[in-house]
XYZ file of C-alpha atoms in Angstrom:
586
model
C 32.157 -0.395 -24.369
C 35.587 -0.161 -25.938
C 37.852 2.739 -24.997
C 37.772 4.039 -28.577
C 34.066 4.665 -28.201
C 34.328 6.527 -24.891
C 33.422 10.144 -25.641
C 35.808 12.929 -24.701
C 32.944 15.278 -23.913
C 29.525 14.664 -22.409
C 26.432 16.839 -21.924
C 26.873 16.574 -18.149
C 28.219 19.733 -16.506
C 28.784 19.457 -12.779
C 31.037 20.742 -10.032
C 32.081 18.827 -6.944
C 30.004 21.103 -4.700
C 26.863 20.381 -6.744
C 27.415 16.614 -6.448
C 27.029 16.556 -2.678
C 25.469 13.329 -1.460
C 22.586 13.039 0.945
C 23.187 11.647 4.436
C 22.215 7.986 4.561
C 19.863 8.794 7.452
C 17.838 11.085 5.193
C 17.309 8.348 2.617
C 16.437 5.884 5.379
C 13.859 8.234 6.913
C 12.343 9.073 3.519
C 12.047 5.404 2.571
C 10.625 4.392 5.954
C 7.933 7.070 5.951
C 7.113 6.336 2.323
C 6.421 2.631 2.780
C 4.923 2.640 6.278
C 2.431 5.471 5.694
C -0.789 3.891 4.459
C 0.418 0.296 4.650
C -1.378 -0.657 7.871
C -4.481 0.401 9.845
C -6.884 0.096 6.926
C -9.021 -2.544 5.228
C -8.064 -4.117 1.899
C -9.753 -2.276 -0.947
C -11.216 -3.429 -4.242
C -9.895 -4.930 -6.432
C -6.257 -6.108 -6.699
C -5.578 -5.324 -3.044
C -8.302 -7.574 -1.653
C -7.929 -10.230 -4.371
C -4.290 -10.720 -3.409
C -5.233 -11.248 0.243
C -8.071 -13.591 -0.749
C -5.685 -15.890 -2.651
C -3.403 -16.034 0.410
C -6.225 -16.910 2.815
C -7.638 -19.469 0.378
C -4.217 -21.115 0.076
C -3.960 -21.417 3.862
C -7.460 -22.870 4.237
C -7.123 -25.470 1.455
C -6.038 -28.802 3.024
C -5.144 -30.273 -0.376
C -2.533 -27.590 -1.054
C -3.814 -27.009 -4.592
C -4.743 -23.378 -3.885
C -1.148 -22.745 -2.838
C 0.212 -24.073 -6.117
C -2.609 -22.620 -8.233
C -4.065 -19.402 -6.762
C -7.804 -19.402 -6.085
C -10.361 -17.022 -4.580
C -12.491 -19.364 -2.539
C -13.620 -22.191 -4.826
C -12.958 -20.198 -8.006
C -9.689 -20.317 -9.952
C -7.702 -17.077 -10.078
C -5.923 -18.176 -13.245
C -3.788 -15.160 -14.068
C -0.475 -13.646 -13.012
C 1.603 -16.120 -10.966
C 1.722 -17.740 -7.526
C 4.779 -16.046 -5.988
C 2.973 -13.267 -4.100
C 0.447 -15.823 -2.842
C 3.281 -18.011 -1.549
C 5.081 -15.245 0.281
C 1.896 -13.700 1.659
C 0.710 -17.059 2.981
C 4.132 -17.616 4.559
C 4.077 -14.234 6.325
C 0.529 -14.836 7.573
C 1.599 -18.212 8.946
C 4.645 -16.742 10.673
C 3.337 -13.445 12.021
C -0.460 -13.642 12.308
C -0.379 -15.796 15.497
C 1.704 -13.117 17.216
C -0.464 -10.279 15.914
C -3.615 -12.036 17.151
C -2.477 -11.260 20.692
C -3.161 -7.570 19.995
C -6.060 -7.557 17.508
C -8.709 -9.726 15.857
C -7.853 -12.690 13.651
C -9.015 -10.848 10.539
C -6.974 -7.735 11.269
C -3.951 -9.875 12.159
C -4.167 -11.593 8.773
C -4.507 -8.250 6.990
C -1.447 -6.793 8.711
C 0.667 -9.931 8.200
C -0.232 -10.094 4.503
C 1.234 -6.624 3.981
C 4.581 -7.319 5.594
C 6.023 -8.604 2.270
C 5.608 -5.042 0.947
C 8.493 -4.061 3.209
C 10.602 -6.689 1.438
C 9.491 -5.543 -2.020
C 10.275 -1.912 -1.261
C 13.632 -2.769 0.278
C 14.554 -4.809 -2.797
C 13.392 -1.998 -5.075
C 15.335 0.697 -3.210
C 18.566 -1.302 -3.011
C 18.427 -2.436 -6.650
C 17.601 1.008 -8.020
C 20.297 2.737 -5.985
C 23.069 0.300 -6.877
C 22.059 0.139 -10.548
C 22.300 3.908 -10.894
C 25.483 4.069 -8.801
C 27.461 1.612 -10.923
C 26.155 3.020 -14.201
C 27.118 6.554 -13.162
C 30.640 5.463 -12.185
C 31.369 4.248 -15.695
C 33.736 6.439 -17.762
C 31.107 7.101 -20.451
C 28.802 8.761 -17.922
C 31.289 11.138 -16.304
C 30.653 14.886 -16.504
C 32.865 17.162 -18.562
C 36.278 17.820 -17.065
C 36.573 21.452 -16.034
C 39.553 23.528 -17.254
C 40.941 24.047 -13.768
C 39.521 20.930 -12.111
C 36.741 20.846 -9.560
C 34.541 18.220 -11.206
C 33.233 15.459 -8.915
C 35.020 12.145 -8.566
C 33.356 9.068 -10.100
C 32.367 7.883 -6.618
C 30.779 11.211 -5.624
C 29.063 11.514 -8.991
C 27.765 7.942 -8.744
C 26.335 8.529 -5.276
C 24.630 11.714 -6.375
C 22.989 10.015 -9.379
C 22.000 7.010 -7.223
C 20.430 9.225 -4.550
C 18.555 11.155 -7.225
C 17.281 7.938 -8.823
C 15.910 6.636 -5.542
C 14.250 9.956 -4.718
C 12.727 10.204 -8.194
C 11.372 6.664 -7.866
C 9.770 7.578 -4.563
C 8.416 10.806 -6.078
C 6.604 8.987 -8.913
C 2.872 9.530 -8.475
C 1.593 6.377 -10.169
C 3.154 3.759 -7.909
C 2.449 5.545 -4.618
C -0.715 3.616 -3.860
C 0.331 0.474 -5.697
C 3.408 -0.020 -3.501
C 1.063 -0.281 -0.504
C -1.386 -2.876 -1.783
C -1.410 -6.660 -1.413
C -0.979 -7.533 -5.057
C 1.622 -8.579 -7.593
C 2.459 -4.986 -8.592
C 4.986 -4.164 -5.806
C 6.683 -7.509 -6.424
C 7.011 -7.127 -10.210
C 8.477 -3.621 -9.779
C 10.998 -4.987 -7.277
C 12.025 -7.948 -9.441
C 12.341 -5.770 -12.526
C 14.667 -3.486 -10.553
C 16.635 -6.554 -9.463
C 16.881 -7.773 -13.074
C 18.152 -4.358 -14.143
C 20.755 -4.405 -11.384
C 21.791 -7.891 -12.541
C 22.482 -6.512 -16.026
C 24.570 -3.694 -14.574
C 26.460 -6.146 -12.374
C 27.374 -8.277 -15.381
C 29.693 -5.521 -16.677
C 32.071 -6.201 -13.790
C 31.052 -9.621 -12.423
C 29.391 -11.539 -15.256
C 29.078 -14.879 -13.442
C 27.247 -13.662 -10.354
C 25.302 -11.175 -12.479
C 24.109 -13.949 -14.790
C 22.965 -16.085 -11.856
C 21.121 -13.171 -10.275
C 19.596 -12.300 -13.644
C 18.252 -15.826 -14.126
C 16.739 -15.861 -10.632
C 15.138 -12.430 -11.045
C 13.654 -13.218 -14.474
C 12.221 -16.471 -13.140
C 10.742 -14.545 -10.215
C 9.231 -12.031 -12.654
C 7.426 -14.882 -14.407
C 6.167 -16.411 -11.164
C 4.940 -12.970 -10.130
C 3.030 -11.788 -13.204
C 3.327 -14.462 -15.883
C 4.189 -13.549 -19.453
C 2.359 -10.240 -19.231
C 4.885 -8.904 -16.751
C 7.949 -11.017 -17.522
C 7.752 -10.854 -21.329
C 8.769 -7.180 -21.767
C 11.518 -7.529 -19.157
C 12.932 -10.636 -20.845
C 12.876 -9.030 -24.291
C 14.642 -5.908 -23.005
C 17.249 -8.156 -21.397
C 17.965 -10.002 -24.639
C 18.367 -6.707 -26.511
C 21.217 -5.783 -24.169
C 23.206 -8.758 -25.527
C 22.668 -8.290 -29.254
C 25.792 -7.691 -31.419
C 25.538 -3.916 -30.961
C 24.377 -4.089 -27.348
C 26.601 -3.003 -24.443
C 26.746 -6.520 -22.957
C 27.675 -8.309 -26.191
C 31.078 -9.322 -24.821
C 29.304 -11.235 -22.027
C 26.651 -12.832 -24.236
C 27.872 -16.338 -23.400
C 26.638 -15.814 -19.835
C 23.104 -15.209 -21.073
C 22.745 -18.962 -21.593
C 23.267 -19.533 -17.867
C 20.579 -16.951 -17.065
C 18.194 -18.567 -19.551
C 18.713 -22.032 -18.058
C 18.025 -20.775 -14.534
C 14.940 -18.871 -15.680
C 13.564 -21.883 -17.545
C 14.256 -24.169 -14.580
C 12.298 -21.877 -12.261
C 9.369 -21.659 -14.681
C 9.231 -25.419 -15.270
C 9.551 -26.163 -11.541
C 6.135 -24.538 -11.149
C 4.486 -25.161 -14.508
C 4.990 -28.939 -14.722
C 3.362 -29.783 -11.365
C 0.719 -27.088 -11.970
C -0.349 -28.752 -15.210
C -0.450 -32.157 -13.569
C -2.598 -30.905 -10.702
C -5.173 -29.007 -12.797
C -5.390 -28.917 -16.570
C -8.416 -26.639 -16.199
C -6.469 -23.991 -14.225
C -3.469 -23.992 -16.547
C -5.726 -23.816 -19.619
C -7.597 -20.844 -18.151
C -4.238 -19.241 -17.356
C -3.137 -19.711 -20.973
C -6.402 -18.290 -22.308
C -6.144 -15.279 -19.995
C -2.682 -14.479 -21.367
C -3.830 -14.899 -24.958
C -6.789 -12.607 -24.332
C -4.527 -9.980 -22.749
C -2.359 -9.665 -25.866
C -3.668 -8.041 -29.008
C -3.467 -4.822 -30.977
C -4.914 -2.015 -28.883
C -7.282 0.324 -30.689
C -6.426 3.947 -31.404
C -8.762 5.232 -28.694
C -7.274 2.835 -26.159
C -3.753 3.957 -27.064
C -4.734 7.571 -26.498
C -6.166 6.607 -23.122
C -2.922 4.840 -22.244
C -0.921 7.912 -23.222
C -3.164 10.162 -21.132
C -2.882 7.872 -18.115
C 0.882 7.541 -18.491
C 1.329 11.300 -18.309
C 0.077 11.355 -14.731
C 1.281 7.876 -13.747
C 4.919 8.733 -14.534
C 4.737 12.289 -13.245
C 7.103 14.040 -12.532
C 9.862 11.848 -13.992
C 8.786 11.385 -17.608
C 9.766 14.903 -18.801
C 13.217 14.445 -17.267
C 13.568 10.984 -18.827
C 12.723 12.336 -22.295
C 15.179 15.174 -21.730
C 17.885 12.654 -20.824
C 17.290 10.711 -24.049
C 17.647 13.935 -26.021
C 20.665 15.332 -24.172
C 22.521 11.991 -24.262
C 21.367 11.013 -27.765
C 24.953 10.758 -29.040
C 25.727 8.384 -26.160
C 22.713 6.121 -26.638
C 24.893 3.004 -26.952
C 26.688 3.795 -23.707
C 25.559 1.437 -20.911
C 24.211 4.177 -18.624
C 21.729 5.228 -21.317
C 21.183 2.056 -23.346
C 20.315 -0.296 -20.464
C 17.614 1.877 -18.842
C 16.422 3.208 -22.208
C 15.816 -0.234 -23.696
C 14.206 -1.317 -20.412
C 11.845 1.646 -20.804
C 11.179 1.471 -24.542
C 10.285 -2.240 -24.712
C 7.517 -2.124 -22.044
C 6.282 1.125 -23.602
C 5.953 -0.439 -27.048
C 4.400 -3.570 -25.551
C 1.481 -1.434 -24.336
C 0.452 -1.135 -27.984
C -0.128 -4.895 -28.044
C -1.994 -5.233 -24.743
C -5.735 -5.046 -24.405
C -6.950 -3.125 -21.369
C -3.448 -2.132 -20.269
C -3.472 -0.269 -16.972
C -1.360 0.470 -13.904
C 0.144 -3.034 -13.455
C 1.503 -2.713 -16.997
C 2.504 0.933 -16.584
C 4.514 -0.021 -13.493
C 7.262 -1.571 -15.643
C 8.150 1.900 -16.921
C 8.921 3.489 -13.551
C 12.370 2.123 -12.635
C 14.121 2.674 -16.007
C 12.378 6.040 -16.350
C 13.683 7.139 -12.934
C 17.258 6.153 -13.846
C 17.077 8.096 -17.106
C 15.561 11.070 -15.290
C 18.469 11.128 -12.838
C 20.981 11.316 -15.706
C 19.189 14.381 -17.053
C 19.917 16.401 -13.911
C 23.625 17.160 -14.569
C 22.707 18.348 -18.075
C 20.289 21.040 -16.858
C 21.167 24.706 -16.701
C 21.017 26.331 -13.278
C 17.997 28.435 -14.255
C 16.055 25.322 -15.250
C 16.962 23.604 -11.966
C 15.720 26.618 -10.009
C 12.477 26.609 -12.008
C 11.922 22.943 -11.177
C 12.537 23.719 -7.508
C 9.903 26.437 -7.523
C 7.459 24.221 -9.376
C 7.853 21.457 -6.774
C 7.380 23.951 -3.938
C 4.232 25.459 -5.423
C 2.742 22.158 -6.597
C 3.111 20.220 -3.370
C 2.338 23.178 -1.124
C -0.925 23.453 -3.035
C -1.716 19.731 -2.688
C -0.933 19.758 1.046
C -3.093 22.853 1.531
C -5.926 21.214 -0.416
C -5.817 18.113 1.791
C -5.947 20.272 4.942
C -8.737 22.452 3.536
C -10.866 19.436 2.666
C -10.363 17.966 6.134
C -11.311 21.276 7.785
C -14.423 21.456 5.600
C -15.411 17.936 6.624
C -14.930 18.673 10.322
C -16.398 22.184 10.510
C -18.718 22.592 7.525
C -16.652 25.460 6.095
C -16.144 26.192 3.229
C -19.765 25.212 2.680
C -19.538 24.035 -0.948
C -16.506 21.844 -0.297
C -18.177 20.440 2.829
C -21.335 19.659 0.845
C -19.379 17.808 -1.866
C -17.462 15.746 0.700
C -20.636 14.904 2.641
C -22.249 13.682 -0.573
C -19.328 11.305 -1.188
C -19.211 10.069 2.438
C -22.913 9.811 3.206
C -23.491 8.130 6.567
C -19.951 8.666 7.843
C -19.590 10.043 11.374
C -16.698 12.472 11.519
C -14.286 12.433 14.425
C -10.823 13.694 15.297
C -8.023 11.307 16.262
C -5.541 13.496 18.091
C -2.510 11.170 17.743
C -3.108 10.974 13.991
C -3.611 14.715 13.766
C -0.320 15.314 15.574
C 1.464 13.173 12.954
C -0.176 15.211 10.192
C 0.879 18.470 11.833
C 4.460 17.237 12.244
C 4.537 16.186 8.589
C 3.326 19.628 7.541
C 5.941 21.331 9.735
C 8.619 19.138 8.145
C 7.503 20.264 4.670
C 7.502 23.921 5.698
C 11.000 23.475 7.130
C 12.170 21.866 3.900
C 10.780 24.753 1.840
C 12.346 27.271 4.212
C 15.696 25.484 3.897
C 15.525 25.770 0.115
C 14.479 29.436 0.090
C 16.828 30.686 2.797
C 20.033 28.819 2.003
C 19.897 28.317 -1.793
C 21.965 25.097 -1.463
C 24.352 24.332 -4.336
C 23.576 20.617 -4.361
C 21.868 19.392 -7.516
C 19.685 17.041 -5.468
C 17.606 19.790 -3.921
C 14.893 19.518 -6.595
C 14.509 15.768 -6.181
C 14.462 16.194 -2.396
C 11.653 18.737 -2.743
C 9.676 16.490 -5.115
C 10.024 13.391 -2.956
C 9.407 15.336 0.246
C 6.341 17.074 -1.180
C 4.750 13.879 -2.456
C 5.435 12.037 0.802
C 3.982 14.944 2.790
C 0.808 14.896 0.708
C 0.563 11.119 1.035
C 1.147 11.301 4.787
C -1.652 13.852 5.156
C -4.001 11.686 3.100
C -3.362 8.525 5.104
C -3.650 10.302 8.444
C -6.406 12.892 8.034
C -8.432 11.041 5.400
C -7.818 7.331 5.976
C -10.958 6.756 8.112
C -13.126 8.406 5.444
C -11.403 6.542 2.616
C -11.767 3.264 4.483
C -15.472 3.947 4.985
C -15.968 4.709 1.305
C -13.889 1.872 -0.151
C -14.140 -0.987 2.363
C -16.682 -3.810 2.065
C -16.427 -4.784 5.739
C -19.877 -3.480 6.774
C -21.885 -4.731 3.814
C -20.103 -8.081 4.046
C -21.137 -8.316 7.701
C -24.748 -7.611 6.744
C -24.651 -10.323 4.080
C -23.124 -12.772 6.532
C -25.922 -12.107 9.026
C -28.539 -12.620 6.297
C -26.970 -15.939 5.316
C -26.954 -17.136 8.916
C -30.637 -16.275 9.135
C -31.869 -17.669 5.846
C -29.428 -20.339 4.690
C -30.791 -23.834 5.095
C -28.719 -26.990 5.638
C -27.235 -28.212 2.378
C -27.822 -24.959 0.478
C -24.999 -23.411 -1.512
C -24.480 -19.878 -2.795
C -23.876 -18.789 -6.376
C -23.618 -15.351 -7.912
C -25.106 -13.219 -10.667
C -22.931 -10.415 -12.000
C -20.663 -10.388 -8.958
C -17.296 -8.735 -9.607
C -14.027 -10.419 -8.684
C -13.141 -7.680 -6.197
C -16.505 -7.964 -4.450
C -16.268 -11.756 -4.371
C -12.821 -11.534 -2.794
C -14.025 -8.942 -0.261
C -16.859 -11.149 0.985
C -14.443 -14.059 1.298
C -11.853 -12.036 3.239
C -14.209 -10.334 5.676
C -16.678 -13.139 6.429
C -15.443 -16.263 4.623
C -18.422 -16.146 2.236
C -17.762 -18.444 -0.695
C -19.707 -18.373 -3.949
C -19.560 -20.642 -6.989
C -21.092 -21.054 -10.430
C -23.162 -24.186 -9.731
C -26.610 -23.566 -11.251
C -28.120 -26.004 -8.773
C -27.505 -23.587 -5.885
C -30.814 -22.087 -4.715
C -29.223 -19.091 -2.968
C -28.079 -16.358 -5.332
C -26.000 -13.275 -4.519
C -26.709 -10.668 -7.180
C -24.784 -7.474 -7.829
C -26.768 -4.838 -9.678
C -26.803 -1.134 -10.469
C -28.949 1.228 -8.426
C -29.629 3.233 -11.576
C -30.943 0.092 -13.290
C -33.143 -0.548 -10.258
C -34.572 2.981 -10.413
C -35.169 2.608 -14.155
C -36.921 -0.733 -13.653
C -34.155 -2.660 -15.433
C -33.231 -4.860 -12.462
C -36.454 -6.640 -11.483
C -36.497 -9.658 -9.215
C -36.958 -12.799 -11.334
C -40.387 -14.449 -11.106
C -38.925 -17.629 -9.652
C -36.993 -15.764 -6.921
C -37.681 -14.323 -3.495
C -35.561 -11.493 -2.090
C -34.083 -12.295 1.335
C -31.799 -9.293 1.790
C -30.611 -6.156 0.023
C -27.652 -3.937 0.943
C -24.854 -1.689 -0.246
C -21.936 0.287 1.025
C -23.238 3.383 2.780
C -21.952 6.100 0.395
C -22.065 4.030 -2.814
C -24.510 5.487 -5.332
C -23.973 2.850 -8.007
C -23.606 -0.785 -6.947
C -25.831 -2.781 -4.612
C -26.335 -6.427 -3.666
C -29.287 -8.642 -2.914
C -29.650 -12.183 -1.703
C -32.261 -14.233 -3.510
C -33.695 -17.707 -3.147
C -34.644 -19.189 -6.491
C -36.650 -22.272 -7.291
C -34.543 -25.393 -7.711
C -33.922 -26.283 -11.349
């Protein structure tokens, strides 16, 4: 941005005392608790979580290597997204599972090893987000108004404050909390988008290295989630280099980024097409089916879901766009704004858009939200502090109350509702886990007491409260409630029952096919007991998934040419069930 366009006044009003930075140890502790809580000591859940692990295990068990190049779930093609998460997950299982097997079963060792890449994804996300916000906030266009007698923060202090706030707001975003802990492509695409955004910011000062990093990150975005994930990021990138874009003076470097991106894509696509025309054609058809004009009802559903997915950062992001509207072309607003607007508009042209698509909005939204903070009046900041205290104190209390009801039977109505959802579950108390939950609660109480007793001048106190409150609630959920959640959502037990039935009834040479079996269920049976199904109509064993309501209504009869060998379901599930049939050979 030329010096003639640098504004002499900005909507940011901030003193040096309000721009105090957080100790690095605080950010480290917050990030560590955030990513480790809920990552281990649980089964993979339906659907993306267990499907991601299934593609990794299939790749390792395929001697031909085709499942490593072209992701599969057992013998069935998983022709969507990209292979990058499968590659890295398989690598981590190969490296770390043998060591983990010394302490646990082979299955649990594979599950733990497959989630280790999430530490890499979160580390990449945190570093990219922090440095993107830091360098954008140091730019002259972003500086707060100079005070008549001095006392405004230095560019370095201001940049650190905005960067800390951005990272805390990212962590405080409700929608990605669970997604960052699952074995799927979602954590990876968020991390690579953040890296691509940092590459754009880096190009203002170091265009060569920024262009190289941009090309690598865009190529990685494609290998992670195909065109569905990479397309909006690539389009937003190009719009930063248009004649009126902030990076127009470095547009010649975009060619280098494009060449690197294309080279990465072709390095996978050319051999993939040679190995399996069927897989690549299915991949192309899946992408074509994903794009299309979403109906009005679907757009309303997306808007409704986005309001909670991006909570609590979306109101602050919209406020930033309004407060900095006269500075829209400035890099610190334009780059994150265009990175937010393009994926948002792309949702209008996606059928069945959901959380993996919403995830592309989080990083740019968090950066914009951070730039709204220095524009807020003190009364508004205090109101946000009180809202965070009340909101997360209520959620933490609710988690504790539900756990007490489950353990003691009081309050009776809450206990009855929980028992209905966890039918067959035997409650117990794990004292080490309970101690962690108590310590987390004490930490939250101490944080609230710090805010109420000291009234700190730092502008970051609201973001600290939001991040701390969400992490406390999450920590309570994954300590007090993880056994119950695992019981409700895991397919380990029903998969074991099916495996036993197959050992009893399967005859030599028989194969297994499925009727109405969902992709998440298919992946679960593969992960837990290596049960593989296919679509060969000559298979005489059939695994059928059906609705219990249909069974009660007489709409799910056993076919005349079939004999039921086994029927089962997850203990608390009141909807889906499975049965193993033997049908007459065709």
